[in-house]
PDB file of C-alpha atoms in Angstrom:
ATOM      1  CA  UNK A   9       7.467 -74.351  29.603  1.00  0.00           C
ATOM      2  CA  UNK A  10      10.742 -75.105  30.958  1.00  0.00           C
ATOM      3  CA  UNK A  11      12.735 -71.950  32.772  1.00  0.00           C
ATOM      4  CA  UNK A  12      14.227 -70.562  29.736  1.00  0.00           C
ATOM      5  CA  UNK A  13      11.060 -70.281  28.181  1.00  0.00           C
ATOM      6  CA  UNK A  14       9.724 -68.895  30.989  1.00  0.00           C
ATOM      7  CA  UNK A  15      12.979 -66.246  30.831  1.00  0.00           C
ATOM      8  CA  UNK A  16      12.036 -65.696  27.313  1.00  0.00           C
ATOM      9  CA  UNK A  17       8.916 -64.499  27.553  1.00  0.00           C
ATOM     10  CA  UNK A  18       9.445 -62.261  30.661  1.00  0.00           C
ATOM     11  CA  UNK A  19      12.018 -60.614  28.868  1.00  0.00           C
ATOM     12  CA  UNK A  20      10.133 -60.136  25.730  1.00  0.00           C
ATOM     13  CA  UNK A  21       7.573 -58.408  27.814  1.00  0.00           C
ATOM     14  CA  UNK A  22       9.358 -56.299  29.782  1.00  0.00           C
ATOM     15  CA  UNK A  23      10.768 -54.856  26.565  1.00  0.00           C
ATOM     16  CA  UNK A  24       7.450 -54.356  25.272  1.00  0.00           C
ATOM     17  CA  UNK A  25       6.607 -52.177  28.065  1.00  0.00           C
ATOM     18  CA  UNK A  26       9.530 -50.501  27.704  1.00  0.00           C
ATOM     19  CA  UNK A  27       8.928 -49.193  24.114  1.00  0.00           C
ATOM     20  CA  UNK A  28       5.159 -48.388  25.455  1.00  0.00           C
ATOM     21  CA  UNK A  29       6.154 -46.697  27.997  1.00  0.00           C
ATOM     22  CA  UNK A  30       9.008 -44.674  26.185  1.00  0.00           C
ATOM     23  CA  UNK A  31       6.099 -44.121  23.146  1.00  0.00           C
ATOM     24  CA  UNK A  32       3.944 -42.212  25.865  1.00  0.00           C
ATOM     25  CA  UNK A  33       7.056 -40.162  27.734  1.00  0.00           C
ATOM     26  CA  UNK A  34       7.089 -38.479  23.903  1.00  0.00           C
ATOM     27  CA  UNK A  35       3.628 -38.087  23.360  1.00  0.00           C
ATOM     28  CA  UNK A  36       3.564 -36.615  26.933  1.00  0.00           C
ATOM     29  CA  UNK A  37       6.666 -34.529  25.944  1.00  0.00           C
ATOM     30  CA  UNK A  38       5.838 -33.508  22.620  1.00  0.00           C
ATOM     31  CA  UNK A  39       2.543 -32.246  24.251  1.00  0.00           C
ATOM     32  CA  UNK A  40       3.560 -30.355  27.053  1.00  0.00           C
ATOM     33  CA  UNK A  41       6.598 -28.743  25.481  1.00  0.00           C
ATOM     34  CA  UNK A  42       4.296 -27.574  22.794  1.00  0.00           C
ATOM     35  CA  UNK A  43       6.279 -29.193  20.381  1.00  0.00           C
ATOM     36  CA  UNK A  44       2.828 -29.899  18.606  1.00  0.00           C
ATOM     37  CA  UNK A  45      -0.705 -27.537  19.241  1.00  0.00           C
ATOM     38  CA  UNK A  46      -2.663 -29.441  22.145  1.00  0.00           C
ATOM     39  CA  UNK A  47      -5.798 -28.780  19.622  1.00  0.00           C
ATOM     40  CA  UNK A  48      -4.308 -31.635  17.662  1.00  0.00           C
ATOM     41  CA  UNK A  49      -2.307 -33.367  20.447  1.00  0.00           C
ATOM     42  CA  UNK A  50      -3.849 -33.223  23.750  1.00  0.00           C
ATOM     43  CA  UNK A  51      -1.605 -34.160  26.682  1.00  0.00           C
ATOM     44  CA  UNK A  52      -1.827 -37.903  27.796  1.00  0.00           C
ATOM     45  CA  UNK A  53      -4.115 -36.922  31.577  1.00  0.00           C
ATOM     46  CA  UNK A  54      -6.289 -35.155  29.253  1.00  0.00           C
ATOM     47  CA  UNK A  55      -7.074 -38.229  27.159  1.00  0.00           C
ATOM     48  CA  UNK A  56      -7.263 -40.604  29.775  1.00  0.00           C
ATOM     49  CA  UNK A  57      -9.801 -38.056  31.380  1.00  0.00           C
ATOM     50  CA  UNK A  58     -11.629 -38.125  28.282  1.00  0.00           C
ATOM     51  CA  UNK A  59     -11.497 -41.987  28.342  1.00  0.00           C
ATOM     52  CA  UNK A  60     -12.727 -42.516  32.100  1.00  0.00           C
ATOM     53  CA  UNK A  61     -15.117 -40.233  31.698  1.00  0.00           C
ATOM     54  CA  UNK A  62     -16.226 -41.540  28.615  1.00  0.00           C
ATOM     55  CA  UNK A  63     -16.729 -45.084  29.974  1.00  0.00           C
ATOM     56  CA  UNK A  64     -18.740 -43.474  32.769  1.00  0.00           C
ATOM     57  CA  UNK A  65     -15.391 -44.302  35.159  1.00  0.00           C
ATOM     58  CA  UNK A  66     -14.966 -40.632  36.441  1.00  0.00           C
ATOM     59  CA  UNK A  67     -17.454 -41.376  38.788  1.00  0.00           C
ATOM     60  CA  UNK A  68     -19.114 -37.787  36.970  1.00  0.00           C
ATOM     61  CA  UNK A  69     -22.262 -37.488  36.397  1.00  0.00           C
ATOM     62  CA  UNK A  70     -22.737 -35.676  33.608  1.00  0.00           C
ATOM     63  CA  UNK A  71     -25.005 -36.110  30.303  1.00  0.00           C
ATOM     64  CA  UNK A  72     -22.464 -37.405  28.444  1.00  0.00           C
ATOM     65  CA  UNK A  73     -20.836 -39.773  30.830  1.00  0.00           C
ATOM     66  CA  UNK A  74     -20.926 -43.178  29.473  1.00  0.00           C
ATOM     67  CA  UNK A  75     -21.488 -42.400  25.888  1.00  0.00           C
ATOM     68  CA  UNK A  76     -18.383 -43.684  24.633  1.00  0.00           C
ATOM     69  CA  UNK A  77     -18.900 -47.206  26.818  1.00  0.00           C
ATOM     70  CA  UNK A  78     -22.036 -47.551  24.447  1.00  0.00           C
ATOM     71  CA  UNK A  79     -20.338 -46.958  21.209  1.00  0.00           C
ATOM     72  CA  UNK A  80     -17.410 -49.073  21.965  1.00  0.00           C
ATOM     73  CA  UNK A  81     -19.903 -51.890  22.810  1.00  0.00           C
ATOM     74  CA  UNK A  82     -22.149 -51.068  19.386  1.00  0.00           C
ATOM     75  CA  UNK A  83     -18.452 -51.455  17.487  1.00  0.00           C
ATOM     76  CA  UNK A  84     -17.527 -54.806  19.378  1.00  0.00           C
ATOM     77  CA  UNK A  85     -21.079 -55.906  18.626  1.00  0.00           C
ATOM     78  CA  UNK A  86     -20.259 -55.187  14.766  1.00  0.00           C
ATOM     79  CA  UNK A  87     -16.938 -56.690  14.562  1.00  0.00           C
ATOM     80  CA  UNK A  88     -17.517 -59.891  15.944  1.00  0.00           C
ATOM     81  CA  UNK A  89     -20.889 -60.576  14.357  1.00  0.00           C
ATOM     82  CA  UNK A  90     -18.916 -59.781  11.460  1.00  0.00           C
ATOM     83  CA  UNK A  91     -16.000 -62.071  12.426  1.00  0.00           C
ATOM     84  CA  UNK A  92     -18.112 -64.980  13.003  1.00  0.00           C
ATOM     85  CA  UNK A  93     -20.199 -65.328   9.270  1.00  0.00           C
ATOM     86  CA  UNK A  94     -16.669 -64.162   7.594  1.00  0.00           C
ATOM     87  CA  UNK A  95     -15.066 -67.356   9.474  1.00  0.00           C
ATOM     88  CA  UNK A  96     -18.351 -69.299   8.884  1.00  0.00           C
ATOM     89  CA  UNK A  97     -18.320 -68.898   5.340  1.00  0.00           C
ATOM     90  CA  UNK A  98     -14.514 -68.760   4.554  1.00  0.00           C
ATOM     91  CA  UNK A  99     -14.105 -72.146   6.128  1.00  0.00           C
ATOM     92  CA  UNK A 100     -17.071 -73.915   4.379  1.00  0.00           C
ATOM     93  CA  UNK A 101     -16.313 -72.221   1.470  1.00  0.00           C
ATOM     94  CA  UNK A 102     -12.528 -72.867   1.718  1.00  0.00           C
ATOM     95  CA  UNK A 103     -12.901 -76.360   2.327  1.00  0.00           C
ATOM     96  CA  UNK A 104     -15.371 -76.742  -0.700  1.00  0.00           C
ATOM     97  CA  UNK A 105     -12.894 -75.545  -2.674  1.00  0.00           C
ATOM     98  CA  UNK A 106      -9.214 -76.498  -1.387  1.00  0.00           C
ATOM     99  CA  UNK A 107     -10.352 -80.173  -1.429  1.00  0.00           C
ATOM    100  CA  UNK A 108     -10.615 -80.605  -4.985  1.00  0.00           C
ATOM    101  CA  UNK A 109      -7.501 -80.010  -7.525  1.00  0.00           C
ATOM    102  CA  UNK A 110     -10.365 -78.757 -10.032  1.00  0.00           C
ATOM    103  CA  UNK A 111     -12.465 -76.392  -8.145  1.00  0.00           C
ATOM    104  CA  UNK A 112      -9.138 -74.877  -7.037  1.00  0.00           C
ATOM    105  CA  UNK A 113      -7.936 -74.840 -10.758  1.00  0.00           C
ATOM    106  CA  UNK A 114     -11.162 -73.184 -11.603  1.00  0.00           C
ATOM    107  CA  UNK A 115     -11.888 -70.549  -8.997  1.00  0.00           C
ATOM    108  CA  UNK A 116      -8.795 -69.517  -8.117  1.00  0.00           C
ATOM    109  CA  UNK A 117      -8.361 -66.638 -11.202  1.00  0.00           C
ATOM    110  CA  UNK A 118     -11.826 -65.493  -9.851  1.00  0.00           C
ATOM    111  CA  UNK A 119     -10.559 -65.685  -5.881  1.00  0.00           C
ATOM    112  CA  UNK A 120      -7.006 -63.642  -6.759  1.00  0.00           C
ATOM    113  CA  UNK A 121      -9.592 -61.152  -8.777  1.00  0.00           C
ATOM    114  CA  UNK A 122     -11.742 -60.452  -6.550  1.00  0.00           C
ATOM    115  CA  UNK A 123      -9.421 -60.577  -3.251  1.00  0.00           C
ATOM    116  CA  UNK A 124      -7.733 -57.026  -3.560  1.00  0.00           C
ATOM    117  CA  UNK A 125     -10.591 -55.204  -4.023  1.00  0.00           C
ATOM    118  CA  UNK A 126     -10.678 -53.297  -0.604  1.00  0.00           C
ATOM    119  CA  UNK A 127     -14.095 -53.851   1.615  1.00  0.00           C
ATOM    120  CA  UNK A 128     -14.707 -50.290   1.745  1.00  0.00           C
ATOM    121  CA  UNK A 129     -14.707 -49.135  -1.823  1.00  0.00           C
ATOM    122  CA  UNK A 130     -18.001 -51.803  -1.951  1.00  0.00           C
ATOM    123  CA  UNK A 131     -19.297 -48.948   0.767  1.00  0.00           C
ATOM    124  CA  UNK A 132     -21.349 -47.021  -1.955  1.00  0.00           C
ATOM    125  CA  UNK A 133     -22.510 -49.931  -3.789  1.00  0.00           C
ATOM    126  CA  UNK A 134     -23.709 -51.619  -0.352  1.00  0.00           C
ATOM    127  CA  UNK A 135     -25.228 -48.723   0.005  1.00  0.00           C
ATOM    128  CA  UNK A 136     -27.549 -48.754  -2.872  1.00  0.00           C
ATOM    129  CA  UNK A 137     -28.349 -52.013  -2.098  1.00  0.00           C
ATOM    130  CA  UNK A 138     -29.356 -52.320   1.675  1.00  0.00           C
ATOM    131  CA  UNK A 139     -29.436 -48.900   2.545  1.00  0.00           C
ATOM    132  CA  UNK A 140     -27.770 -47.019   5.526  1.00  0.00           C
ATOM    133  CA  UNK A 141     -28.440 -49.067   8.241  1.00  0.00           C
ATOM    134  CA  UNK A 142     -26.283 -51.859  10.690  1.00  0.00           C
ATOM    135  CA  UNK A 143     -27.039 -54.609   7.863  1.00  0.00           C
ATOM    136  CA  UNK A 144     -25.616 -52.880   5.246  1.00  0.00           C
ATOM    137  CA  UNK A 145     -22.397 -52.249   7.527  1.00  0.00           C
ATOM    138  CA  UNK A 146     -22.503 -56.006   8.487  1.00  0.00           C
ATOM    139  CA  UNK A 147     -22.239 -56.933   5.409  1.00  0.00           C
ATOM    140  CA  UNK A 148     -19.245 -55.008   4.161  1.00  0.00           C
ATOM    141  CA  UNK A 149     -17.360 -55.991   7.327  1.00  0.00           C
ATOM    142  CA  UNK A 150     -18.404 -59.718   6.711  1.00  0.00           C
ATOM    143  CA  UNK A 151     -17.269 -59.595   3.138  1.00  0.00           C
ATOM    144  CA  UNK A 152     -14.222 -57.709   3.937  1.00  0.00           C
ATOM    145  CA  UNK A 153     -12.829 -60.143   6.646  1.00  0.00           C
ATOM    146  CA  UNK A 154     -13.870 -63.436   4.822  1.00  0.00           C
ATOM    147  CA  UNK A 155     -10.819 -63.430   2.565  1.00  0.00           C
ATOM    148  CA  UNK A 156      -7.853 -64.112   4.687  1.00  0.00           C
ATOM    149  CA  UNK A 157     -10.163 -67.201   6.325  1.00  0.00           C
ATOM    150  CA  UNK A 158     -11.645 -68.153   2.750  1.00  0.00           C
ATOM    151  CA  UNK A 159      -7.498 -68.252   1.091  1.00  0.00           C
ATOM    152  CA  UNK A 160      -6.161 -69.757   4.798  1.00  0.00           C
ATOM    153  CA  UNK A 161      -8.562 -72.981   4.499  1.00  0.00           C
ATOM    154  CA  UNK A 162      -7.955 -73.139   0.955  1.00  0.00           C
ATOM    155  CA  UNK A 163      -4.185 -73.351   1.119  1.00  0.00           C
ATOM    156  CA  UNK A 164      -4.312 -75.381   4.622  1.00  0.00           C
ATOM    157  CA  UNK A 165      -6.785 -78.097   2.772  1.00  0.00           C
ATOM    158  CA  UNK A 166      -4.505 -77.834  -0.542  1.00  0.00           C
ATOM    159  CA  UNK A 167      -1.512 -78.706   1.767  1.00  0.00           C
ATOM    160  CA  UNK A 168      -2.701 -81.761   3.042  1.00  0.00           C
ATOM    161  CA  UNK A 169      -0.100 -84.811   2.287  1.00  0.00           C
ATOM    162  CA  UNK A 170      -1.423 -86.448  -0.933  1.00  0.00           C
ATOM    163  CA  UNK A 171      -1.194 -90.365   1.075  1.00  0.00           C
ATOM    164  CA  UNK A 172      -3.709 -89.060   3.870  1.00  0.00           C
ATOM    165  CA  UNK A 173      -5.818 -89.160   0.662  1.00  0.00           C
ATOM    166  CA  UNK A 174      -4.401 -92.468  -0.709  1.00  0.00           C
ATOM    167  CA  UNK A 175      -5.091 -93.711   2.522  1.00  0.00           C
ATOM    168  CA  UNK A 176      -8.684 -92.270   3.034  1.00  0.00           C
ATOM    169  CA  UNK A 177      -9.709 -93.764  -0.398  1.00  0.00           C
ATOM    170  CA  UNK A 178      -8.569 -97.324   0.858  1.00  0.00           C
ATOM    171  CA  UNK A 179     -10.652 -97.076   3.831  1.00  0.00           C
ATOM    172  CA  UNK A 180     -13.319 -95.654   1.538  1.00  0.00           C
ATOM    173  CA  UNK A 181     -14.062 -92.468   3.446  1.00  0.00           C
ATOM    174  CA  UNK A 182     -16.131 -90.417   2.089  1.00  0.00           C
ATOM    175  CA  UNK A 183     -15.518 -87.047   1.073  1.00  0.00           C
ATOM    176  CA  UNK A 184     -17.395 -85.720   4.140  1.00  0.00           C
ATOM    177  CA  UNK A 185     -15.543 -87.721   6.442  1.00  0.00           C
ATOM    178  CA  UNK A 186     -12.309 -86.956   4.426  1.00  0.00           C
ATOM    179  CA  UNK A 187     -12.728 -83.278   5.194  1.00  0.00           C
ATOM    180  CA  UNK A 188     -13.980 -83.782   8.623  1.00  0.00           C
ATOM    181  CA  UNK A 189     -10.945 -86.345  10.272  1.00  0.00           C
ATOM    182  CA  UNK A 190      -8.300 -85.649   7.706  1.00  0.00           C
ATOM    183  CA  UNK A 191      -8.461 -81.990   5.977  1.00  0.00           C
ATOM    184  CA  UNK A 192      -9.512 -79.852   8.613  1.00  0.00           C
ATOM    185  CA  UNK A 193      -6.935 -80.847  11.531  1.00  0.00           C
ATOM    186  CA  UNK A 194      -4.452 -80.578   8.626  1.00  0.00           C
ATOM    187  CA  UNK A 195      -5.880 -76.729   7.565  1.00  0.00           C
ATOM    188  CA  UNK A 196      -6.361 -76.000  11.524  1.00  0.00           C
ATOM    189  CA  UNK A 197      -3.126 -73.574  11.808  1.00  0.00           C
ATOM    190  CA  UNK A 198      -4.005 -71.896   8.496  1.00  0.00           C
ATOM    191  CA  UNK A 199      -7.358 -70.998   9.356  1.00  0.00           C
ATOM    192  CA  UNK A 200      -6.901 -69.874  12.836  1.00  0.00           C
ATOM    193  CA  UNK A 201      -3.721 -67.558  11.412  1.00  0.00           C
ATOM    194  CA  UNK A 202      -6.325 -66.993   8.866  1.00  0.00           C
ATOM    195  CA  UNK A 203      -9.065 -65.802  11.445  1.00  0.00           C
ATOM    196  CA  UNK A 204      -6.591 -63.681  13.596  1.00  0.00           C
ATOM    197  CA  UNK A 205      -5.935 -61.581  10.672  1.00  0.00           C
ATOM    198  CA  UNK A 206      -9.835 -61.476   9.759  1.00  0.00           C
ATOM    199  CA  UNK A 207     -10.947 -59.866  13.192  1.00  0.00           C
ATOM    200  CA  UNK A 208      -8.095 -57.229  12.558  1.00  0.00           C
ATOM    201  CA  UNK A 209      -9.783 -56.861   9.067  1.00  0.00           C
ATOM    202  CA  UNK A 210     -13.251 -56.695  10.753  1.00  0.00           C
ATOM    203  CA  UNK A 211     -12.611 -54.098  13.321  1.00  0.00           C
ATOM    204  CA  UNK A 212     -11.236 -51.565  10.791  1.00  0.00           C
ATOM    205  CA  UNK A 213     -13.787 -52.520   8.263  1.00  0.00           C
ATOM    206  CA  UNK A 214     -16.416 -51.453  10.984  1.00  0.00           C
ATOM    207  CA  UNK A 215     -15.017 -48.089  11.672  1.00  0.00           C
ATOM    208  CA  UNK A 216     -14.861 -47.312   8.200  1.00  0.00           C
ATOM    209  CA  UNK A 217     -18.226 -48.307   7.750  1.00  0.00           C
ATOM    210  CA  UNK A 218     -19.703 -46.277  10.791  1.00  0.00           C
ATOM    211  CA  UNK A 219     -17.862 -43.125   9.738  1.00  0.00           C
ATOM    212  CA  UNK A 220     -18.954 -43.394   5.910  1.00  0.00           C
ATOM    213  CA  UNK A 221     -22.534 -44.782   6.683  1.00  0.00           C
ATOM    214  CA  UNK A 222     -23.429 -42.794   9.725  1.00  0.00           C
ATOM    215  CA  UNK A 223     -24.123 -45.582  12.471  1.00  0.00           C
ATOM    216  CA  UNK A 224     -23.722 -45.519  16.139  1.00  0.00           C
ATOM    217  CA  UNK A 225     -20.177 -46.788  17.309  1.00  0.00           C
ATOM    218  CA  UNK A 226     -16.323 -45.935  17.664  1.00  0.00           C
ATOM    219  CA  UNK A 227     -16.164 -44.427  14.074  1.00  0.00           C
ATOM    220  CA  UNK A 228     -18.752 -42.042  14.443  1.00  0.00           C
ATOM    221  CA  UNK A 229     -17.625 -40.908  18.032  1.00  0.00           C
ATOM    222  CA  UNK A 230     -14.049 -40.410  16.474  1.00  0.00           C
ATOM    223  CA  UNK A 231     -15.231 -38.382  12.922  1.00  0.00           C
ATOM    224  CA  UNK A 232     -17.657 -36.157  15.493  1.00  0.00           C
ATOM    225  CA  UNK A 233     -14.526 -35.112  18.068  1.00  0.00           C
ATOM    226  CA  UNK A 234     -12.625 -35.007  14.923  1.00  0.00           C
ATOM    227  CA  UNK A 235     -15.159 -32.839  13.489  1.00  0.00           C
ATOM    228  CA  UNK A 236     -15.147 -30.549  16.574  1.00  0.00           C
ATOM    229  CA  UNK A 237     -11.744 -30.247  17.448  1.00  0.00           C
ATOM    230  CA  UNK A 238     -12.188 -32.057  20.516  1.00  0.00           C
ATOM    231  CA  UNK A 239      -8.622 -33.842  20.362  1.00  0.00           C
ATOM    232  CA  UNK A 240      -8.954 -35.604  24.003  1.00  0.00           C
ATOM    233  CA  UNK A 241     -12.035 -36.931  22.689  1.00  0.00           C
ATOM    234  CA  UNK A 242     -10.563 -38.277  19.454  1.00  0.00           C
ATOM    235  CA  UNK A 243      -7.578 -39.560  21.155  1.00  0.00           C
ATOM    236  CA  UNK A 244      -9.577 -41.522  23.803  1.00  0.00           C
ATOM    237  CA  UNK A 245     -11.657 -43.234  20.725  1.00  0.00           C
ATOM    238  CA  UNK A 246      -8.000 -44.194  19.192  1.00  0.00           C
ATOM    239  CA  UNK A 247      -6.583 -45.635  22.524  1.00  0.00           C
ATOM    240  CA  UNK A 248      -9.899 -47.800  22.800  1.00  0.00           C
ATOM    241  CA  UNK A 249      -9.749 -48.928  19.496  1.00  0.00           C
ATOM    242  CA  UNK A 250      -6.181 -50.201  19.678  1.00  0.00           C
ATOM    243  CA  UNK A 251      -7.488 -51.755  23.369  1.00  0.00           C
ATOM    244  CA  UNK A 252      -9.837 -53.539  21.293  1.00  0.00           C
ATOM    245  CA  UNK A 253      -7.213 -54.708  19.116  1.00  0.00           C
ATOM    246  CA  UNK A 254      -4.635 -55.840  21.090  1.00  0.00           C
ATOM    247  CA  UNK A 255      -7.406 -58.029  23.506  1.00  0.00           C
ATOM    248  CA  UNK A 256      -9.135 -59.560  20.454  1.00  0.00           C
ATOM    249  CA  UNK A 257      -5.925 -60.872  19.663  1.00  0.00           C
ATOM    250  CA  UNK A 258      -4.447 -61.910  22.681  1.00  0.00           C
ATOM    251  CA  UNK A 259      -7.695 -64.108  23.568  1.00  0.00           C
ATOM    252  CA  UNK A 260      -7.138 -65.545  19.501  1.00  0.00           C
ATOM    253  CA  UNK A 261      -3.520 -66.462  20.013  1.00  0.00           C
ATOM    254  CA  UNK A 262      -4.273 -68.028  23.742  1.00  0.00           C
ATOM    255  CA  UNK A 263      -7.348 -70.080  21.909  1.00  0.00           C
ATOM    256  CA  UNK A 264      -4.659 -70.791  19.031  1.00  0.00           C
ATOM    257  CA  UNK A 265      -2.690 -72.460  21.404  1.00  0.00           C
ATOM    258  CA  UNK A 266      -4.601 -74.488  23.229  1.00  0.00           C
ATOM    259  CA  UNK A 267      -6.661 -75.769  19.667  1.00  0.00           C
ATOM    260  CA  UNK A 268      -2.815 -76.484  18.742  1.00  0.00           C
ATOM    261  CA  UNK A 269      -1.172 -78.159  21.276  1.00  0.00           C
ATOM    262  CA  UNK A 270      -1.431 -81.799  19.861  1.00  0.00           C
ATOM    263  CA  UNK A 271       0.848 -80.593  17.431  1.00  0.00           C
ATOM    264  CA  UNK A 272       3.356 -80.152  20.095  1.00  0.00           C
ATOM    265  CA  UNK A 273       5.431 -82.603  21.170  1.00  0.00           C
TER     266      UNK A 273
END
């Protein structure tokens, strides 16, 4: 990256901590002015006490210290399990699919059908089927976050310049080959844009799914302080979860662009 570049990107950043840090001189604000009830919207120390002590950081030792360390693990656990078979099978099935003109022509009124249908109203029905237990939610956050991979590595293998496949037919490749050296380099950017957006897909698909279906993790610890008016509590399960977020992300887009950089010049 040459020095503007470099300029770029500092200045980007520094304006993005700017905004952050203007965001929490409100909330702080809003709190202690009383603009808002503090049983609703606790003051910003009083979250961050709730968070260090709920990660057992405090350096308290109290029963409860270190709870919220365990269901923040349990929810990671979920989302990326979840992640990786929604990427498994979007790609393989994506790839079955984008690479032939008929299967597309066939299964895509079925795909655009069925892709809408939000992962959590199949909550009840998973329900009935597996039960309430971590399968069940595995499942829905699986099926939920398989879409955006499943229509990314349909569209990136439906992209692919029709003489790569004039040329893979004169060097009589087959169709595995085809997909393997050809179609997926060519669907690489798709997917991965594709899986970014899945693992944002998975990690709200798992809180829903711990709140409705009762199981150990951020959701639960956020409906219970929600439940008992303990605000600090609720707020320091928020703040986590958008932690989550924004460092599930940032390691996607660094392993984006080091996948992608024989595309640069």
């Amino acid at each position: 990256m040459n020095e503007a570049g470099r300029r770029r990107v500092g200045t980007e950043w520094l304006g993005s901590l700017a905004v952050l840090c203007a965001l929490i001189a409100l909330w702080w604000i809003a709190s202690n002015a009383g603009w808002v009830s503090r049983v609703f919207l606790p003051t910003p120390q009083a979250t961050f006490a709730s968070l260090l002590e709920g990660l057992n950081l405090s350096g308290a030792n109290g029963n409860g210290g270190g709870e919220l360390l365990a269901f923040t693990q349990a929810t990671v656990g979920r989302m990326v399990q979840g992640w990786l078979l929604a990427s498994l099978f979007g790609v393989v099935l994506g790839a079955a699919i984008g690479v032939s003109p008929a299967v597309r022509a066939w299964v895509q009124p079925t795909l655009e059908f069925i892709r809408p249908l939000p992962a959590s109203a199949l909550l009840p029905l998973a329900i009935s089927i597996f039960g309430l237990n971590p399968g069940m939610v595995l499942f829905v956050v699986a099926f939920g976050a398989m879409w955006p991979v499943l229509l990314a590595t349909v569209h990136g293998f439906a992209a692919v310049e029709p003489r790569l496949s004039e040329v893979a037919r004169c060097l009589q490749m087959s169709r595995a080959a085809f997909v393997w050296k050809m179609g997926l380099p060519n669907a690489m950017p798709d997917i991965l844009a594709g899986m970014r957006l899945a693992l944002t897909i998975a990690l709200i698909v798992a809180v829903v799914g711990e709140m409705i279906a009762s199981q150990s993790g951020l959701g639960q610890a956020i409906l219970l302080a929600a439940r008992a008016f303990r605000a600090s509590d609720l707020f320091a399960g928020i703040v986590l979860l958008g932690l989550i977020g924004f460092v599930s992300n940032a390691l996607l887009a660094f392993a984006e662009k080091r996948l992608l950089r024989w595309q640069r010049p």
